[in-house]
Tab-separated table of C-alpha atoms in Angstrom:
chain	number	residue	atom	x	y	z
A	78	MET	CA	23.565	-7.830	27.322
A	79	ARG	CA	24.489	-4.170	27.330
A	80	ASN	CA	24.836	-1.567	30.077
A	81	PRO	CA	21.969	-2.389	32.444
A	82	LYS	CA	21.995	1.107	33.968
A	83	ILE	CA	20.546	2.637	30.821
A	84	PRO	CA	16.740	2.374	30.891
A	85	GLU	CA	14.989	0.522	28.072
A	86	ALA	CA	12.870	3.610	27.436
A	87	ALA	CA	16.031	5.602	26.612
A	88	ILE	CA	17.175	2.884	24.179
A	89	LYS	CA	13.756	2.997	22.501
A	90	ARG	CA	14.120	6.744	21.958
A	91	LEU	CA	17.457	6.384	20.120
A	92	PRO	CA	15.859	5.157	16.851
A	93	VAL	CA	13.463	8.117	17.042
A	94	TYR	CA	16.400	10.529	17.271
A	95	LEU	CA	18.065	8.667	14.443
A	96	ARG	CA	15.027	9.090	12.179
A	97	ILE	CA	14.778	12.836	12.936
A	98	LEU	CA	18.519	13.286	12.381
A	99	GLY	CA	18.129	11.523	9.031
A	100	ASP	CA	15.360	13.969	8.063
A	101	LEU	CA	17.509	16.906	9.204
A	102	MET	CA	20.466	15.725	7.120
A	103	VAL	CA	18.200	15.500	4.062
A	104	GLU	CA	17.157	19.106	4.825
A	105	GLU	CA	20.899	19.918	5.094
A	106	VAL	CA	20.544	21.077	8.688
A	107	GLU	CA	24.014	20.760	10.233
A	108	ILE	CA	23.337	21.664	13.867
A	109	VAL	CA	20.271	20.835	15.944
A	110	SER	CA	19.438	21.991	19.472
A	111	SER	CA	17.761	19.794	22.064
A	112	ALA	CA	14.809	22.220	21.807
A	113	ASP	CA	14.525	21.521	18.034
A	114	LEU	CA	14.742	17.790	18.691
A	115	ALA	CA	12.068	18.187	21.370
A	116	GLY	CA	9.747	19.944	18.914
A	117	ARG	CA	10.143	17.152	16.399
A	118	THR	CA	9.924	14.194	18.792
A	119	GLY	CA	7.548	15.327	21.530
A	120	PHE	CA	10.125	14.443	24.227
A	121	SER	CA	11.313	17.250	26.534
A	122	PRO	CA	14.680	18.944	25.873
A	123	GLU	CA	15.830	17.783	29.354
A	124	GLN	CA	14.919	14.190	28.507
A	125	ILE	CA	16.809	14.391	25.245
A	126	ARG	CA	19.946	15.866	26.821
A	127	LYS	CA	19.823	13.189	29.528
A	128	ASP	CA	19.365	10.361	27.003
A	129	LEU	CA	22.241	11.501	24.836
A	130	ALA	CA	24.525	12.148	27.806
A	131	TYR	CA	24.143	8.468	28.810
A	132	PHE	CA	26.122	7.705	25.694
A	133	GLY	CA	28.659	10.462	26.078
A	134	ALA	CA	27.076	12.714	23.445
A	135	PHE	CA	27.099	16.265	24.739
A	136	GLY	CA	25.973	19.126	22.554
A	137	THR	CA	27.888	22.380	22.500
A	138	ARG	CA	26.208	24.728	24.972
A	139	GLY	CA	24.116	27.373	23.219
A	140	VAL	CA	24.726	25.725	19.844
A	141	GLY	CA	23.495	22.143	19.813
A	142	TYR	CA	24.448	18.833	18.331
A	143	ASP	CA	26.147	18.234	15.007
A	144	THR	CA	23.460	16.227	13.154
A	145	GLU	CA	25.860	14.025	11.233
A	146	ILE	CA	28.129	13.228	14.174
A	147	LEU	CA	25.185	12.542	16.475
A	148	SER	CA	23.543	10.299	13.893
A	149	ARG	CA	26.769	8.345	13.411
A	150	ARG	CA	27.221	8.033	17.156
A	151	ILE	CA	23.687	6.707	17.705
A	152	LYS	CA	24.141	4.192	14.885
A	153	ARG	CA	27.316	2.944	16.567
A	154	ILE	CA	25.635	2.723	19.973
A	155	LEU	CA	22.838	0.638	18.477
A	156	GLY	CA	25.268	-1.453	16.468
A	157	LEU	CA	23.638	-0.295	13.231
A	158	HIS	CA	26.875	1.045	11.735
A	159	LYS	CA	27.870	-2.498	10.789
A	160	GLY	CA	24.395	-3.848	10.277
A	161	VAL	CA	22.874	-6.628	12.355
A	162	ASN	CA	21.652	-9.891	10.855
A	163	ALA	CA	18.234	-11.234	11.818
A	164	VAL	CA	16.164	-14.304	10.983
A	165	LEU	CA	12.393	-14.536	10.922
A	166	VAL	CA	10.650	-17.743	11.977
A	167	GLY	CA	7.058	-18.255	10.811
A	168	ALA	CA	6.130	-17.219	7.270
A	169	GLY	CA	2.392	-16.852	7.886
A	170	ASN	CA	0.461	-13.643	7.225
A	171	LEU	CA	2.137	-11.617	9.922
A	172	GLY	CA	5.594	-13.037	9.256
A	173	THR	CA	5.308	-12.400	5.533
A	174	ALA	CA	4.087	-8.839	6.118
A	175	LEU	CA	6.902	-8.134	8.569
A	176	ALA	CA	9.520	-9.639	6.267
A	177	ARG	CA	8.286	-7.602	3.287
A	178	TYR	CA	8.128	-4.408	5.332
A	179	SER	CA	11.488	-4.942	6.928
A	180	LEU	CA	13.324	-6.051	3.801
A	181	ALA	CA	11.986	-3.042	1.905
A	182	LYS	CA	12.779	-0.546	4.656
A	183	HIS	CA	15.704	-1.666	6.753
A	184	LYS	CA	19.251	-1.909	5.627
A	185	ASP	CA	20.712	-1.885	9.123
A	186	VAL	CA	18.708	-4.749	10.649
A	187	ARG	CA	18.709	-7.279	7.805
A	188	ILE	CA	16.502	-10.348	7.611
A	189	VAL	CA	18.953	-12.796	6.039
A	190	ALA	CA	16.845	-15.960	6.310
A	191	ILE	CA	13.209	-16.964	6.845
A	192	PHE	CA	12.122	-20.308	8.312
A	193	ASP	CA	8.884	-22.269	8.319
A	194	ASN	CA	7.837	-25.896	8.749
A	195	ASP	CA	5.258	-25.803	5.926
A	196	TRP	CA	6.637	-27.589	2.856
A	197	ASP	CA	4.263	-25.569	0.648
A	198	LYS	CA	6.137	-22.431	1.704
A	199	ILE	CA	9.691	-23.783	1.875
A	200	GLY	CA	11.690	-22.885	-1.234
A	201	LYS	CA	9.537	-19.835	-2.006
A	202	GLU	CA	10.964	-16.330	-1.609
A	203	ILE	CA	9.899	-13.145	0.151
A	204	GLN	CA	11.623	-10.121	-1.390
A	205	GLY	CA	14.420	-12.383	-2.589
A	206	VAL	CA	14.944	-14.161	0.755
A	207	GLU	CA	14.244	-17.882	0.582
A	208	ILE	CA	11.977	-19.673	3.059
A	209	GLN	CA	13.934	-22.587	4.535
A	210	PRO	CA	13.033	-25.584	6.702
A	211	LEU	CA	13.012	-25.046	10.482
A	212	GLY	CA	15.595	-27.790	10.950
A	213	ASP	CA	18.247	-25.639	9.274
A	214	ILE	CA	18.027	-22.736	11.767
A	215	CYS	CA	21.088	-23.622	13.845
A	216	THR	CA	23.501	-24.107	10.960
A	217	LYS	CA	22.239	-21.054	9.050
A	218	CYS	CA	22.361	-18.744	12.074
A	219	HIS	CA	25.966	-19.710	12.743
A	220	ASP	CA	26.943	-19.438	9.073
A	221	LEU	CA	25.302	-16.036	8.648
A	222	ASN	CA	26.378	-14.564	12.008
A	223	VAL	CA	22.779	-13.895	13.040
A	224	ARG	CA	22.154	-12.016	16.300
A	225	ILE	CA	18.403	-11.295	16.209
A	226	GLY	CA	15.446	-13.679	15.895
A	227	ILE	CA	11.909	-12.578	15.039
A	228	ILE	CA	9.232	-15.076	16.123
A	229	THR	CA	5.905	-15.035	14.285
A	230	VAL	CA	4.802	-18.632	14.842
A	231	PRO	CA	1.613	-19.629	16.703
A	232	ALA	CA	1.805	-19.550	20.520
A	233	PRO	CA	2.184	-23.324	21.107
A	234	GLU	CA	5.317	-23.453	18.915
A	235	ALA	CA	6.990	-20.265	20.152
A	236	GLN	CA	8.981	-21.677	23.089
A	237	ALA	CA	10.470	-24.494	20.988
A	238	VAL	CA	11.503	-21.940	18.350
A	239	ALA	CA	13.021	-19.681	21.030
A	240	ASP	CA	15.010	-22.658	22.405
A	241	VAL	CA	16.448	-23.369	18.960
A	242	LEU	CA	17.264	-19.697	18.400
A	243	VAL	CA	19.098	-19.542	21.741
A	244	ARG	CA	21.088	-22.672	20.822
A	245	ALA	CA	21.887	-20.998	17.515
A	246	GLY	CA	23.529	-18.106	19.360
A	247	ILE	CA	20.776	-15.483	18.990
A	248	GLU	CA	21.185	-12.604	21.478
A	249	ALA	CA	17.879	-10.758	21.094
A	250	ILE	CA	14.369	-11.926	20.217
A	251	LEU	CA	11.381	-9.955	18.939
A	252	ASN	CA	8.430	-12.141	19.941
A	253	PHE	CA	5.081	-11.560	18.222
A	254	SER	CA	3.516	-14.693	19.686
A	255	PRO	CA	1.446	-14.301	22.855
A	256	SER	CA	3.689	-16.814	24.661
A	257	LYS	CA	5.836	-15.776	27.593
A	258	LEU	CA	9.222	-17.098	26.502
A	259	LYS	CA	11.756	-18.593	28.889
A	260	VAL	CA	15.309	-17.745	27.831
A	261	PRO	CA	18.657	-17.876	29.644
A	262	PRO	CA	20.114	-14.689	31.190
A	263	GLY	CA	21.867	-12.556	28.608
A	264	VAL	CA	19.226	-13.115	25.924
A	265	TYR	CA	16.951	-10.101	25.551
A	266	VAL	CA	13.283	-10.604	24.632
A	267	GLN	CA	10.980	-7.854	23.396
A	268	ASN	CA	7.314	-8.865	23.146
A	269	ILE	CA	4.806	-7.301	20.781
A	270	ASP	CA	1.395	-8.755	21.505
A	271	LEU	CA	-1.289	-7.427	19.190
A	272	THR	CA	-4.096	-8.818	21.339
A	273	ILE	CA	-2.811	-6.866	24.324
A	274	GLU	CA	-2.526	-3.706	22.228
A	275	LEU	CA	-6.057	-3.981	20.896
A	276	GLN	CA	-7.694	-5.014	24.156
A	277	SER	CA	-5.954	-2.329	26.200
A	278	LEU	CA	-6.924	0.259	23.572
A	279	ALA	CA	-10.581	-0.547	24.254
A	280	TYR	CA	-10.081	0.804	27.794
A	281	TYR	CA	-9.476	4.273	26.386
A	282	THR	CA	-12.802	4.352	24.587
A	283	SER	CA	-16.120	5.175	26.211
A	284	VAL	CA	-17.347	1.571	25.944
A	285	GLY	CA	-15.758	0.425	29.214
A	286	ILE	CA	-17.448	0.938	32.550
A	287	GLU	CA	-15.880	3.362	34.993
A	288	PRO	CA	-14.217	1.270	37.729
A	289	ASP	CA	-15.877	3.214	40.568
A	290	LEU	CA	-19.301	2.786	39.030
A	291	ASP	CA	-18.504	-0.855	38.507
A	292	VAL	CA	-17.801	-1.416	42.192
A	293	ASP	CA	-21.082	0.165	43.233
A	294	THR	CA	-23.452	-1.398	40.752
A	295	ASP	CA	-21.845	-4.675	39.810
A	296	GLU	CA	-23.328	-7.878	41.152
A	297	ASP	CA	-19.763	-8.905	42.021
A	298	ALA	CA	-19.243	-5.970	44.340
A	299	ASP	CA	-18.711	-8.291	47.285
A	300	LYS	CA	-15.489	-9.660	45.774
B	1058	MET	CA	-10.421	9.222	28.240
B	1059	ARG	CA	-10.569	7.013	31.292
B	1060	ASN	CA	-9.226	7.369	34.842
B	1061	PRO	CA	-5.853	9.091	34.370
B	1062	LYS	CA	-4.598	7.927	37.781
B	1063	ILE	CA	-4.287	4.353	36.564
B	1064	PRO	CA	-0.927	3.848	34.862
B	1065	GLU	CA	-0.866	2.669	31.246
B	1066	ALA	CA	1.373	-0.230	32.281
B	1067	ALA	CA	-1.398	-1.531	34.575
B	1068	ILE	CA	-3.945	-1.298	31.737
B	1069	LYS	CA	-1.561	-3.250	29.492
B	1070	ARG	CA	-1.372	-6.032	32.079
B	1071	LEU	CA	-5.167	-6.525	32.182
B	1072	PRO	CA	-5.327	-8.409	28.842
B	1073	VAL	CA	-2.537	-10.661	30.129
B	1074	TYR	CA	-4.599	-11.516	33.222
B	1075	LEU	CA	-7.605	-12.048	30.981
B	1076	ARG	CA	-5.739	-14.561	28.829
B	1077	ILE	CA	-4.476	-16.515	31.865
B	1078	LEU	CA	-7.958	-16.490	33.425
B	1079	GLY	CA	-9.337	-17.854	30.157
B	1080	ASP	CA	-6.782	-20.683	30.259
B	1081	LEU	CA	-7.662	-21.380	33.907
B	1082	MET	CA	-11.383	-21.557	33.127
B	1083	VAL	CA	-10.666	-24.069	30.368
B	1084	GLU	CA	-8.724	-26.068	32.978
B	1085	GLU	CA	-11.792	-25.695	35.262
B	1086	VAL	CA	-9.761	-23.903	37.922
B	1087	GLU	CA	-12.274	-21.875	39.947
B	1088	ILE	CA	-10.006	-19.959	42.328
B	1089	VAL	CA	-6.578	-18.492	41.593
B	1090	SER	CA	-4.163	-16.840	44.025
B	1091	SER	CA	-2.024	-13.827	43.168
B	1092	ALA	CA	0.972	-16.176	43.568
B	1093	ASP	CA	-0.455	-18.527	40.887
B	1094	LEU	CA	-1.105	-15.560	38.611
B	1095	ALA	CA	2.458	-14.391	39.274
B	1096	GLY	CA	3.847	-17.780	38.253
B	1097	ARG	CA	1.914	-17.702	34.996
B	1098	THR	CA	2.506	-14.048	34.066
B	1099	GLY	CA	5.965	-13.264	35.412
B	1100	PHE	CA	4.616	-10.206	37.292
B	1101	SER	CA	5.072	-10.138	41.089
B	1102	PRO	CA	2.120	-11.090	43.357
B	1103	GLU	CA	2.289	-7.563	44.875
B	1104	GLN	CA	2.073	-5.992	41.417
B	1105	ILE	CA	-0.924	-8.155	40.546
B	1106	ARG	CA	-2.798	-7.361	43.789
B	1107	LYS	CA	-2.095	-3.650	43.267
B	1108	ASP	CA	-3.257	-3.726	39.620
B	1109	LEU	CA	-6.499	-5.490	40.440
B	1110	ALA	CA	-7.183	-3.310	43.482
B	1111	TYR	CA	-7.158	-0.236	41.167
B	1112	PHE	CA	-10.353	-1.637	39.734
B	1113	GLY	CA	-11.928	-2.685	43.014
B	1114	ALA	CA	-11.148	-6.383	42.548
B	1115	PHE	CA	-9.932	-7.740	45.861
B	1116	GLY	CA	-9.270	-11.448	46.276
B	1117	THR	CA	-10.384	-13.262	49.417
B	1118	ARG	CA	-7.413	-13.324	51.801
B	1119	GLY	CA	-5.730	-16.739	51.901
B	1120	VAL	CA	-7.989	-18.000	49.114
B	1121	GLY	CA	-7.592	-15.921	45.990
B	1122	TYR	CA	-9.701	-14.626	43.142
B	1123	ASP	CA	-12.707	-16.337	41.593
B	1124	THR	CA	-11.462	-16.883	38.024
B	1125	GLU	CA	-14.835	-16.382	36.348
B	1126	ILE	CA	-15.806	-13.278	38.298
B	1127	LEU	CA	-12.361	-11.717	37.861
B	1128	SER	CA	-12.402	-12.456	34.131
B	1129	ARG	CA	-15.863	-10.886	33.783
B	1130	ARG	CA	-14.778	-7.855	35.772
B	1131	ILE	CA	-11.654	-7.283	33.650
B	1132	LYS	CA	-13.718	-7.603	30.466
B	1133	ARG	CA	-16.107	-4.949	31.781
B	1134	ILE	CA	-13.243	-2.631	32.769
B	1135	LEU	CA	-11.764	-2.904	29.296
B	1136	GLY	CA	-15.174	-2.529	27.663
B	1137	LEU	CA	-14.815	-5.972	26.079
B	1138	HIS	CA	-18.072	-7.316	27.565
B	1139	LYS	CA	-20.031	-5.495	24.860
B	1140	GLY	CA	-17.390	-5.654	22.162
B	1141	VAL	CA	-15.725	-2.599	20.642
B	1142	ASN	CA	-15.869	-1.804	16.940
B	1143	ALA	CA	-12.696	-0.873	15.086
B	1144	VAL	CA	-11.781	0.123	11.543
B	1145	LEU	CA	-8.486	-0.497	9.802
B	1146	VAL	CA	-7.115	2.045	7.316
B	1147	GLY	CA	-4.519	0.838	4.825
B	1148	ALA	CA	-4.919	-2.607	3.274
B	1149	GLY	CA	-1.264	-3.114	2.356
B	1150	ASN	CA	0.813	-6.065	3.558
B	1151	LEU	CA	0.816	-5.113	7.204
B	1152	GLY	CA	-2.834	-3.998	7.215
B	1153	THR	CA	-3.965	-7.198	5.518
B	1154	ALA	CA	-1.953	-9.338	7.933
B	1155	LEU	CA	-3.332	-7.470	10.935
B	1156	ALA	CA	-6.888	-7.657	9.648
B	1157	ARG	CA	-6.621	-11.405	9.008
B	1158	TYR	CA	-5.027	-12.035	12.383
B	1159	SER	CA	-7.464	-9.864	14.241
B	1160	LEU	CA	-10.613	-11.081	12.478
B	1161	ALA	CA	-9.609	-14.690	13.100
B	1162	LYS	CA	-8.714	-14.158	16.746
B	1163	HIS	CA	-10.678	-11.310	18.260
B	1164	LYS	CA	-14.349	-11.306	18.929
B	1165	ASP	CA	-14.203	-8.476	21.458
B	1166	VAL	CA	-12.351	-5.879	19.386
B	1167	ARG	CA	-13.991	-6.295	15.982
B	1168	ILE	CA	-12.688	-4.860	12.726
B	1169	VAL	CA	-16.002	-3.934	11.066
B	1170	ALA	CA	-14.618	-2.064	8.051
B	1171	ILE	CA	-11.349	-1.724	6.125
B	1172	PHE	CA	-10.443	1.321	4.032
B	1173	ASP	CA	-7.932	1.985	1.304
B	1174	ASN	CA	-7.510	4.474	-1.551
B	1175	ASP	CA	-6.355	1.870	-4.081
B	1176	TRP	CA	-9.181	1.054	-6.508
B	1177	ASP	CA	-7.580	-2.321	-7.218
B	1178	LYS	CA	-8.209	-3.256	-3.575
B	1179	ILE	CA	-11.566	-1.557	-3.024
B	1180	GLY	CA	-14.446	-4.041	-3.226
B	1181	LYS	CA	-12.253	-7.018	-2.312
B	1182	GLU	CA	-12.696	-8.739	1.035
B	1183	ILE	CA	-10.399	-9.749	3.889
B	1184	GLN	CA	-11.989	-12.532	5.972
B	1185	GLY	CA	-15.408	-11.380	4.798
B	1186	VAL	CA	-14.861	-7.675	5.544
B	1187	GLU	CA	-15.015	-5.499	2.443
B	1188	ILE	CA	-12.323	-2.949	1.578
B	1189	GLN	CA	-14.046	0.420	1.044
B	1190	PRO	CA	-12.927	3.792	-0.334
B	1191	LEU	CA	-11.261	6.193	2.128
B	1192	GLY	CA	-13.909	8.828	1.436
B	1193	ASP	CA	-16.548	6.708	3.192
B	1194	ILE	CA	-14.771	6.583	6.570
B	1195	CYS	CA	-16.811	9.285	8.327
B	1196	THR	CA	-20.238	7.934	7.375
B	1197	LYS	CA	-19.306	4.311	8.035
B	1198	CYS	CA	-17.723	5.028	11.431
B	1199	HIS	CA	-20.849	6.844	12.567
B	1200	ASP	CA	-23.170	4.174	11.153
B	1201	LEU	CA	-21.229	1.309	12.745
B	1202	ASN	CA	-20.522	3.016	16.091
B	1203	VAL	CA	-16.761	2.642	15.658
B	1204	ARG	CA	-14.495	3.664	18.573
B	1205	ILE	CA	-11.060	2.410	17.514
B	1206	GLY	CA	-9.009	3.160	14.386
B	1207	ILE	CA	-5.989	1.144	13.274
B	1208	ILE	CA	-3.640	3.051	10.951
B	1209	THR	CA	-1.416	1.024	8.618
B	1210	VAL	CA	-0.885	3.585	5.841
B	1211	PRO	CA	2.526	4.990	4.827
B	1212	ALA	CA	3.923	7.765	7.062
B	1213	PRO	CA	3.095	10.738	4.784
B	1214	GLU	CA	-0.618	9.836	4.763
B	1215	ALA	CA	-0.994	8.964	8.448
B	1216	GLN	CA	-1.846	12.422	9.831
B	1217	ALA	CA	-4.584	13.016	7.252
B	1218	VAL	CA	-6.088	9.615	8.083
B	1219	ALA	CA	-5.909	10.394	11.815
B	1220	ASP	CA	-7.704	13.712	11.207
B	1221	VAL	CA	-10.526	11.946	9.392
B	1222	LEU	CA	-10.768	9.282	12.118
B	1223	VAL	CA	-11.013	11.980	14.791
B	1224	ARG	CA	-13.774	13.751	12.835
B	1225	ALA	CA	-15.508	10.383	12.560
B	1226	GLY	CA	-15.651	10.157	16.362
B	1227	ILE	CA	-12.852	7.649	16.947
B	1228	GLU	CA	-11.631	7.657	20.566
B	1229	ALA	CA	-8.487	5.520	20.351
B	1230	ILE	CA	-5.935	4.964	17.580
B	1231	LEU	CA	-3.411	2.167	17.115
B	1232	ASN	CA	-0.788	3.751	14.865
B	1233	PHE	CA	1.613	1.480	12.980
B	1234	SER	CA	3.000	4.307	10.851
B	1235	PRO	CA	6.216	5.958	12.049
B	1236	SER	CA	4.457	9.364	12.099
B	1237	LYS	CA	3.945	11.229	15.343
B	1238	LEU	CA	0.209	11.963	15.148
B	1239	LYS	CA	-1.369	15.177	16.392
B	1240	VAL	CA	-4.806	14.531	17.891
B	1241	PRO	CA	-7.080	16.567	20.154
B	1242	PRO	CA	-7.132	15.897	23.916
B	1243	GLY	CA	-9.346	12.947	24.784
B	1244	VAL	CA	-8.181	10.853	21.831
B	1245	TYR	CA	-5.719	8.162	22.897
B	1246	VAL	CA	-2.918	7.121	20.531
B	1247	GLN	CA	-0.834	3.988	20.918
B	1248	ASN	CA	2.144	3.736	18.558
B	1249	ILE	CA	3.723	0.508	17.367
B	1250	ASP	CA	6.770	1.328	15.329
B	1251	LEU	CA	8.475	-1.745	13.920
B	1252	THR	CA	11.594	0.191	12.943
B	1253	ILE	CA	12.054	1.337	16.538
B	1254	GLU	CA	11.538	-2.204	17.815
B	1255	LEU	CA	14.090	-3.685	15.441
B	1256	GLN	CA	16.687	-0.947	15.801
B	1257	SER	CA	16.495	-0.880	19.594
B	1258	LEU	CA	16.782	-4.676	19.648
B	1259	ALA	CA	20.156	-4.357	17.941
B	1260	TYR	CA	21.430	-2.565	21.056
B	1261	TYR	CA	20.976	-5.745	23.071
B	1262	THR	CA	23.225	-7.746	20.780
B	1263	SER	CA	27.006	-7.729	20.905
B	1264	VAL	CA	27.285	-5.804	17.630
B	1265	GLY	CA	26.969	-2.374	19.245
B	1266	ILE	CA	29.944	-0.601	20.732
B	1267	GLU	CA	30.034	-0.136	24.486
B	1268	PRO	CA	29.248	3.535	25.152
B	1269	ASP	CA	32.280	4.000	27.446
B	1270	LEU	CA	34.600	2.477	24.906
B	1271	ASP	CA	32.980	4.639	22.277
B	1272	VAL	CA	33.790	7.826	24.178
B	1273	ASP	CA	37.436	6.870	24.537
B	1274	THR	CA	38.200	5.665	21.056
B	1275	ASP	CA	35.758	7.492	18.837
B	1276	GLU	CA	37.030	10.286	16.662
B	1277	ASP	CA	34.004	12.285	17.840
B	1278	ALA	CA	35.066	12.165	21.481
B	1279	ASP	CA	35.368	15.933	21.608
B	1280	LYS	CA	31.621	16.378	21.086
């Protein structure tokens, strides 16, 4: 696990900076100010300077950051300069979509193996990566130096998959199942729960009842 | 837009409570304490009591919350008691996977129409929902009383799709494209960016370079 003093939110902004810096390099922009970065990301210039200073990246006052150096630095901080190997477990609809998307787009976080327990899927390929039986996870992860596991299996199977991934030496898990995973300290879990995203989105529409109104008119007001 | 004093993080926890309450009702548990909810969610009992008090739901001291009443109340707060209609734009791999997943799982946030600009896809169905031409979005959204839009188109097309959705009266957008969308005040946007998730995950593995080390040994240390 990395420096715990750096907030997760700051880590999540690094890939955003990286994308903008990539665009700027394509546009042959050599120097970028925190104000320019703010305009392109929606974060404040103060926030940006603070984020980058966490990692020892200080722009030149009144000039800005060298786009290429900053990009290289962020890649190194994230570990993307070498590339990080990942496996995906669960080749259903979501897993297949994620694998296709990721294999087409990402060269720095590479899905090097896909696992499923369905013998109709095993042996088939997604973008050239073969679907393999679940039982092979441990060996393959060690052989391929895999650090990241992506879980797209149904909820009841997720914890068992996480346990195997941890035994296989995985350090970070992206969990798309709605299960709350138990992992030992030092293993980082990021959850993406589509049900939570959709249901919480409903709150921001006009369909919900205002809480205050609810208290006054609801038959449950005594609770 | 709903009560701005209630933090987004609290809203995001409501669907988690809802899921646990659903499990408890299946188990025929009638009363649940904040400590029980804490054990099942991983949030602290204090956090849970605070979240629920935002919405006027107070448990009975020393007893707890009535699972059925609390579940009904959370559904009403989120607007899920009536159901909320959503459209999905972009029937590629990710869009198709999301539509399948969502149509199979969600009865409260319903995808009622899917749009794409590819005439090979238009007219086909995903779980019984027809893929329609992009040009029909405005009419269909008004006809079907749609409040939520899910964007799964490539980045360069995302803003134009968002503009159309806003004109069509959409109040909340779930944006899977890596574009930063510009929308008028009152329209809520939630971004899920898979590249950011994967790249930031790499930070939590041992592949990255420790920032302090980086400053000392990096050839860019002068920046």
